[in-house]
Coordinates of C-alpha atoms in Angstrom, one line a residue:
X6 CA 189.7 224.9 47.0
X7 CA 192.1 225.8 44.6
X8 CA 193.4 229.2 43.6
X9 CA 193.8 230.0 40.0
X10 CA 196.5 232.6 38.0
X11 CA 194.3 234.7 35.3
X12 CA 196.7 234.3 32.5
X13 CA 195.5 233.5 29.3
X14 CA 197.6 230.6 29.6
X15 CA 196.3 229.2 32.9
X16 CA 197.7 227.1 35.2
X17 CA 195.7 226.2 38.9
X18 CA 197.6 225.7 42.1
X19 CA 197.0 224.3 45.4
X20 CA 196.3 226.2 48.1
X21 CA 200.0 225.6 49.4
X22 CA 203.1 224.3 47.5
X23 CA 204.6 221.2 49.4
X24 CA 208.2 222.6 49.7
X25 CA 210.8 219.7 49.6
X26 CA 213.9 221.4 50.3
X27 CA 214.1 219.8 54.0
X28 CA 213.2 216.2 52.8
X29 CA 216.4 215.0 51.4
X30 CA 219.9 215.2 52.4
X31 CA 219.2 218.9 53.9
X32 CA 216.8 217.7 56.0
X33 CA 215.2 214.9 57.3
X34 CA 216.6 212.5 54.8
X35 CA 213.8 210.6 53.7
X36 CA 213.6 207.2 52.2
X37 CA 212.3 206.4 49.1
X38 CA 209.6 204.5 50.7
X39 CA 209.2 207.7 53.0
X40 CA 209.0 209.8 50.1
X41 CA 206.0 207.6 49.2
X42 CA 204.1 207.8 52.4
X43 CA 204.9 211.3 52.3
X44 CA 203.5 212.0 48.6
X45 CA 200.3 210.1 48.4
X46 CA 199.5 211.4 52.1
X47 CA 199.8 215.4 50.8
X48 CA 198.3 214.0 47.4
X49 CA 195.1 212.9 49.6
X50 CA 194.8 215.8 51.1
X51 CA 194.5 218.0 47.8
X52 CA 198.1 219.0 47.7
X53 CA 199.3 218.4 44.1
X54 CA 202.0 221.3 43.6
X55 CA 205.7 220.0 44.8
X56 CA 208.6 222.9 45.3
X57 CA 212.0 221.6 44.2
X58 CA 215.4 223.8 43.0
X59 CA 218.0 222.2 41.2
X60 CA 220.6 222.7 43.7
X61 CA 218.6 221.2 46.9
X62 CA 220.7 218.4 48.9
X63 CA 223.6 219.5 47.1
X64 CA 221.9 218.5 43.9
X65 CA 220.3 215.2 45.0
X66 CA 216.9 216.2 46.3
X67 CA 215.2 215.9 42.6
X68 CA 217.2 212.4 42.4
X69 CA 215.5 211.1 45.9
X70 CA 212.0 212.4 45.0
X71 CA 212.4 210.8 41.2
X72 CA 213.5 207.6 42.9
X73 CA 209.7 207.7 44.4
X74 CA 208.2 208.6 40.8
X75 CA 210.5 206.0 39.3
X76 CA 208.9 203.3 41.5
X77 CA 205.1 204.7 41.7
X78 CA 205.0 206.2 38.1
X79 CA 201.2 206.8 38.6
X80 CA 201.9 209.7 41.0
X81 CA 203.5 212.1 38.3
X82 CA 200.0 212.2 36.8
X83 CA 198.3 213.3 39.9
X84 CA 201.0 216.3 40.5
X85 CA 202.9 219.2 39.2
X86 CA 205.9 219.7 39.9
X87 CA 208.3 223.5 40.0
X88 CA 211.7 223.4 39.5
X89 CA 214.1 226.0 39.7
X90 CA 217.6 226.6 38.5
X91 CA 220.4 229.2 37.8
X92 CA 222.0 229.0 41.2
X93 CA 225.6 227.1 40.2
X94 CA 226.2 226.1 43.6
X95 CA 230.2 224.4 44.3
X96 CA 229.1 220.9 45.0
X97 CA 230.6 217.8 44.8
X98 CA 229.4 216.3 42.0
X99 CA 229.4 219.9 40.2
X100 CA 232.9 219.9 40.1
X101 CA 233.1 222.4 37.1
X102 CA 232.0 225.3 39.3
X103 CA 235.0 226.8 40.9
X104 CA 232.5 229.9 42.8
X105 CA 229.0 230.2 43.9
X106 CA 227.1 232.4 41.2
X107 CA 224.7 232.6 39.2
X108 CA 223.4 231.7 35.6
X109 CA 220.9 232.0 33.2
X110 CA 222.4 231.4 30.0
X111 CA 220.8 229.3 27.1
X112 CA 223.2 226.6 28.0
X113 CA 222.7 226.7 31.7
X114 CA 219.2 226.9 32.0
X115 CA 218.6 223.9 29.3
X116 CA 220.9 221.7 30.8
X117 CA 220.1 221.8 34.1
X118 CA 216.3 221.2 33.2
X119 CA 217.6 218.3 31.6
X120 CA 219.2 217.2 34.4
X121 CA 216.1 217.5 36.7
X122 CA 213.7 215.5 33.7
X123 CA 216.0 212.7 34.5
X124 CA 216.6 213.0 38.3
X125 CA 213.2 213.5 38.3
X126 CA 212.0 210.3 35.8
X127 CA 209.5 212.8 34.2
X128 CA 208.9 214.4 30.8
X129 CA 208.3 217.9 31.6
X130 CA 208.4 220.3 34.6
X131 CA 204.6 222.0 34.9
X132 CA 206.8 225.0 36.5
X133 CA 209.9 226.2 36.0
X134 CA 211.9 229.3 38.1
X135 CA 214.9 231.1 37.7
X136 CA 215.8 230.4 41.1
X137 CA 218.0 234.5 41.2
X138 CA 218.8 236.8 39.2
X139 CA 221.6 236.6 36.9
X140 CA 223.3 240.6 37.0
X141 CA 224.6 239.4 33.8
X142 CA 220.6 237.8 32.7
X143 CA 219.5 238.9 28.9
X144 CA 216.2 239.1 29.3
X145 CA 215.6 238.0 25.0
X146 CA 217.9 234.9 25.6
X147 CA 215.9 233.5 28.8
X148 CA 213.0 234.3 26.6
X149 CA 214.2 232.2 23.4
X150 CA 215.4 230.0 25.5
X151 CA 211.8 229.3 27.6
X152 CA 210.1 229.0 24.1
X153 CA 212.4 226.8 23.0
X154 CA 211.5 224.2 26.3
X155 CA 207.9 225.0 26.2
X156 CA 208.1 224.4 21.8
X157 CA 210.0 220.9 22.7
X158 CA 207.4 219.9 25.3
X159 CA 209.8 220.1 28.3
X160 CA 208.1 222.6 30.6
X161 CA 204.6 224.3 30.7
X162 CA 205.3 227.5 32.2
X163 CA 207.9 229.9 33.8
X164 CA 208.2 231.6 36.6
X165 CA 210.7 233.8 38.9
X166 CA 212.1 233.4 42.2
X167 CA 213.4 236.5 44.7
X168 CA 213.7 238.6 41.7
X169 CA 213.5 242.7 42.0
X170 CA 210.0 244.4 40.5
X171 CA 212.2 245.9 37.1
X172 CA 213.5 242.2 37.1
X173 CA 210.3 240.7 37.1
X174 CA 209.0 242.9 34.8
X175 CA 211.9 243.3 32.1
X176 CA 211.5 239.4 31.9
X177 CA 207.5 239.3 32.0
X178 CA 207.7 242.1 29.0
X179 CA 209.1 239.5 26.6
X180 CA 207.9 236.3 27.5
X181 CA 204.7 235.7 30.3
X182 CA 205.4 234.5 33.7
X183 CA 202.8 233.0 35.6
X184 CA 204.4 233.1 39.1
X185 CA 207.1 235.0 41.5
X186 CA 208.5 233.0 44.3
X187 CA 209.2 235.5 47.0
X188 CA 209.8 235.6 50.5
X189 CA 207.1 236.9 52.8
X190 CA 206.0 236.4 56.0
X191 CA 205.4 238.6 59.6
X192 CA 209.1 238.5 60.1
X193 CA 209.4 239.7 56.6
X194 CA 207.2 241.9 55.0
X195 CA 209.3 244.1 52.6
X196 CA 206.9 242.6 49.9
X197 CA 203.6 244.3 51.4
X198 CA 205.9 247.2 50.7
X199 CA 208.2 247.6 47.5
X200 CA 205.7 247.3 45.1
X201 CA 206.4 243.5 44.5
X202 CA 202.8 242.0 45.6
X203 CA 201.3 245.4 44.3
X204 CA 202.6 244.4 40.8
X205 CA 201.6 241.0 40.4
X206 CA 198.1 241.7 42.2
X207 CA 197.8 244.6 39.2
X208 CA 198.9 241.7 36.7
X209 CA 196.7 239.2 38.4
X210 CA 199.7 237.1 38.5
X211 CA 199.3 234.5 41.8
X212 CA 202.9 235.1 44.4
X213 CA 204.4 231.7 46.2
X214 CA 206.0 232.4 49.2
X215 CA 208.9 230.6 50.8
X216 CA 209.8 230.5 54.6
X217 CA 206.0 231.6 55.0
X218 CA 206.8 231.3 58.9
X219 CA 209.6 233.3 58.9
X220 CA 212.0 230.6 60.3
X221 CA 209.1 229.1 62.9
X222 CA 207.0 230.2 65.7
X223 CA 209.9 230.0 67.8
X224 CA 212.0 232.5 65.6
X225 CA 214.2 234.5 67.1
X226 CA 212.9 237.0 64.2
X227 CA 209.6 237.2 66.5
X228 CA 209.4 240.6 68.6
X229 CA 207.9 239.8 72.2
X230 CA 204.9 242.3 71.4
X231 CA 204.7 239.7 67.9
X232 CA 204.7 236.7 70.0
X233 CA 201.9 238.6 72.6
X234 CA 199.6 239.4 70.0
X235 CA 199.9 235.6 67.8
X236 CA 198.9 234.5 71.8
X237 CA 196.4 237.1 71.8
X238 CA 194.6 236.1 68.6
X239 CA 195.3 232.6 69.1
X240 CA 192.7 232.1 71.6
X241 CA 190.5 234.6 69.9
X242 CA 191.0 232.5 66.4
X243 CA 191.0 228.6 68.7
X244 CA 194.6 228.6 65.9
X245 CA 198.1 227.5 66.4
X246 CA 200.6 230.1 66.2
X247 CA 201.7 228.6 62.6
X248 CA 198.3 228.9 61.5
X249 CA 198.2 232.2 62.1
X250 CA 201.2 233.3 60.5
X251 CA 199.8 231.6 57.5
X252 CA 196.3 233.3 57.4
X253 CA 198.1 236.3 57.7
X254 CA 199.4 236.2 54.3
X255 CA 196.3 234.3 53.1
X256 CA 194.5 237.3 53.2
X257 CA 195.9 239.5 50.5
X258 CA 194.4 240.0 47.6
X259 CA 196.9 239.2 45.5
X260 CA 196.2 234.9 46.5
X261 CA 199.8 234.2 48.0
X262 CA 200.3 230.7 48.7
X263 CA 202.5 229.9 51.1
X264 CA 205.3 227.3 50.3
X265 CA 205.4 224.9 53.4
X266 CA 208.8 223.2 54.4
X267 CA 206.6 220.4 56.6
X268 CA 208.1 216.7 56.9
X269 CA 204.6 215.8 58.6
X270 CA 201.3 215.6 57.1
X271 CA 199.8 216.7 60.2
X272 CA 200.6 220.0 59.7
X273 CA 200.0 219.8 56.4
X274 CA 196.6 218.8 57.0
X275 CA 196.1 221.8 59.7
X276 CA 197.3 223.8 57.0
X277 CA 194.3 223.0 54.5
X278 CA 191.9 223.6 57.8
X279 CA 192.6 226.8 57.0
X280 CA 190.8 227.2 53.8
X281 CA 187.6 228.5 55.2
X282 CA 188.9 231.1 57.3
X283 CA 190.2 234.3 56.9
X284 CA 191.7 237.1 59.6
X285 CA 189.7 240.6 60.1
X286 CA 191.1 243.3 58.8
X287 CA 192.1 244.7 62.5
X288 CA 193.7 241.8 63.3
X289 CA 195.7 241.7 60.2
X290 CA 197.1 245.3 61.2
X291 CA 197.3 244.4 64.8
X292 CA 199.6 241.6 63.5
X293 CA 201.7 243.4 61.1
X294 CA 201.8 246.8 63.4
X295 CA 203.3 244.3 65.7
X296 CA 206.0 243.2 63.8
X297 CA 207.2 246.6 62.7
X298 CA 207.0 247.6 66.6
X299 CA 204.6 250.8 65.9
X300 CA 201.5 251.4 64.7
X301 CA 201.0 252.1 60.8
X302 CA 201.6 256.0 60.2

């Protein structure tokens, strides 16, 4: 099953994003002949949207996974693959930046996707974020600048990531987004409240979420009555705690799909079991009243 954004300029994503983030050098470290086995596993099981940021492994993640591309070049057709820069982390091999900030200049964003095209041994990024906002952003620069890579053939579309409603929409008013990477989950669910899901559900616009189990099902984030209630419906649902946290968001309107941080395709795979199911409306309050520690006024 696959859940579609209703732009006029569509583009189709899986029912989860593969998050990469904790594969490389942040993470479990993978080989390029684990990258492999990892890819054409989540590829199998209908997973065909990867979640990378410039910046990941101290700007080497996009170098391991292209490593995997570079040797099975047949994969990049069966995928699409986000990006996302403007973060200039200090880094070793980003000497030039003295301070952590932030940047969405002409110059920035355009080098850095070149920078990920060749890490990456691809011609185009299907998807590409601003990863923050810029304080300093121009919202008719990012928008030359996005026509100018989607005129040149070097990304299909454009997104946001953990941007502010105004932000989102004083960049959607000049140039069409077709995503907002945000974090949600029951240990965070300031989305279901500011207005963010409300606006992109009004603009039919699909959300990503990242961290979509708000640090694990053994989160110190998680409330006892939280942890009570996920045992509760556990049973009732025959689900896994992480399951559950995921159906929770699967069931707004608005079509979140969850980013998942997995390094096994097991729980990729129990992920995807998911697709025919969906919580009742009770439980989904029982759930978030439970988080907030009080019933909904």
């Amino acid at each position: 099953m696959r859940q579609t954004s209703l732009l006029k300029d569509n583009i189709e994503f899986s029912p989860y994003l593969v998050g990469v983030m904790r594969l490389g050098k942040w993470g479990v470290n993978f080989s390029t002949k684990e990258w492999i086995s990892f890819i054409e596993e989540s590829l199998s099981l209908g997973l065909v949207d990867y979640d990378h940021a410039d910046i990941y492994g101290d700007y080497t993640t996009e170098k391991d996974f292209g490593k995997a591309l570079k040797e099975k070049p047949h994969l990049r057709d069966k995928m699409q693959i986000t990006s996302k820069c403007g973060i200039k982390m200090i880094a070793e091999n980003r000497p030039q930046h003295k301070i952590k900030s932030y940047d969405s200049s002409e110059k920035h964003i355009i080098t850095s996707v070149e920078n990920s095209l060749r890490n990456l041994h691809t011609d185009y990024l299907d998807v590409l974020l601003l990863h923050r906002p810029d304080f300093l952003m121009n919202p008719n620069e990012i928008a030359e600048t996005f026509e100018k890579l989607q005129d040149d053939g070097k990304v299909k579309h454009f997104g946001v990531s953990n941007f502010t409603s105004s932000q989102f929409e004083m960049i959607h008013d000049v140039f069409p987004l077709v995503t907002h990477q945000i974090e949600a989950s029951l240990s965070h669910l300031k989305p279901f409240e500011d207005g963010t899901l409300d606006q992109l559900l009004m603009k039919n616009i699909v959300p990503t979420a990242w961290s979509p189990l708000g640090g694990g099902v053994d989160s110190q984030r998680l409330n006892q009555e939280l942890q009570n209630t996920l045992n509760s419906l556990s049973e009732k649902y025959e689900l896994n705690l992480a399951q559950l946290m995921l159906l929770f968001l699967k069931k707004h309107p608005s079509g979140i799909i969850p980013v998942l941080g997995t390094s096994k395709p097991e729980r990729l795979k129990e992920a995807m079991d998911l697709n025919a199911l969906e919580l009742e409306k009770e439980d989904w309050y029982a759930l978030y009243s439970a988080s907030k520690g009080e019933e909904v006024p």
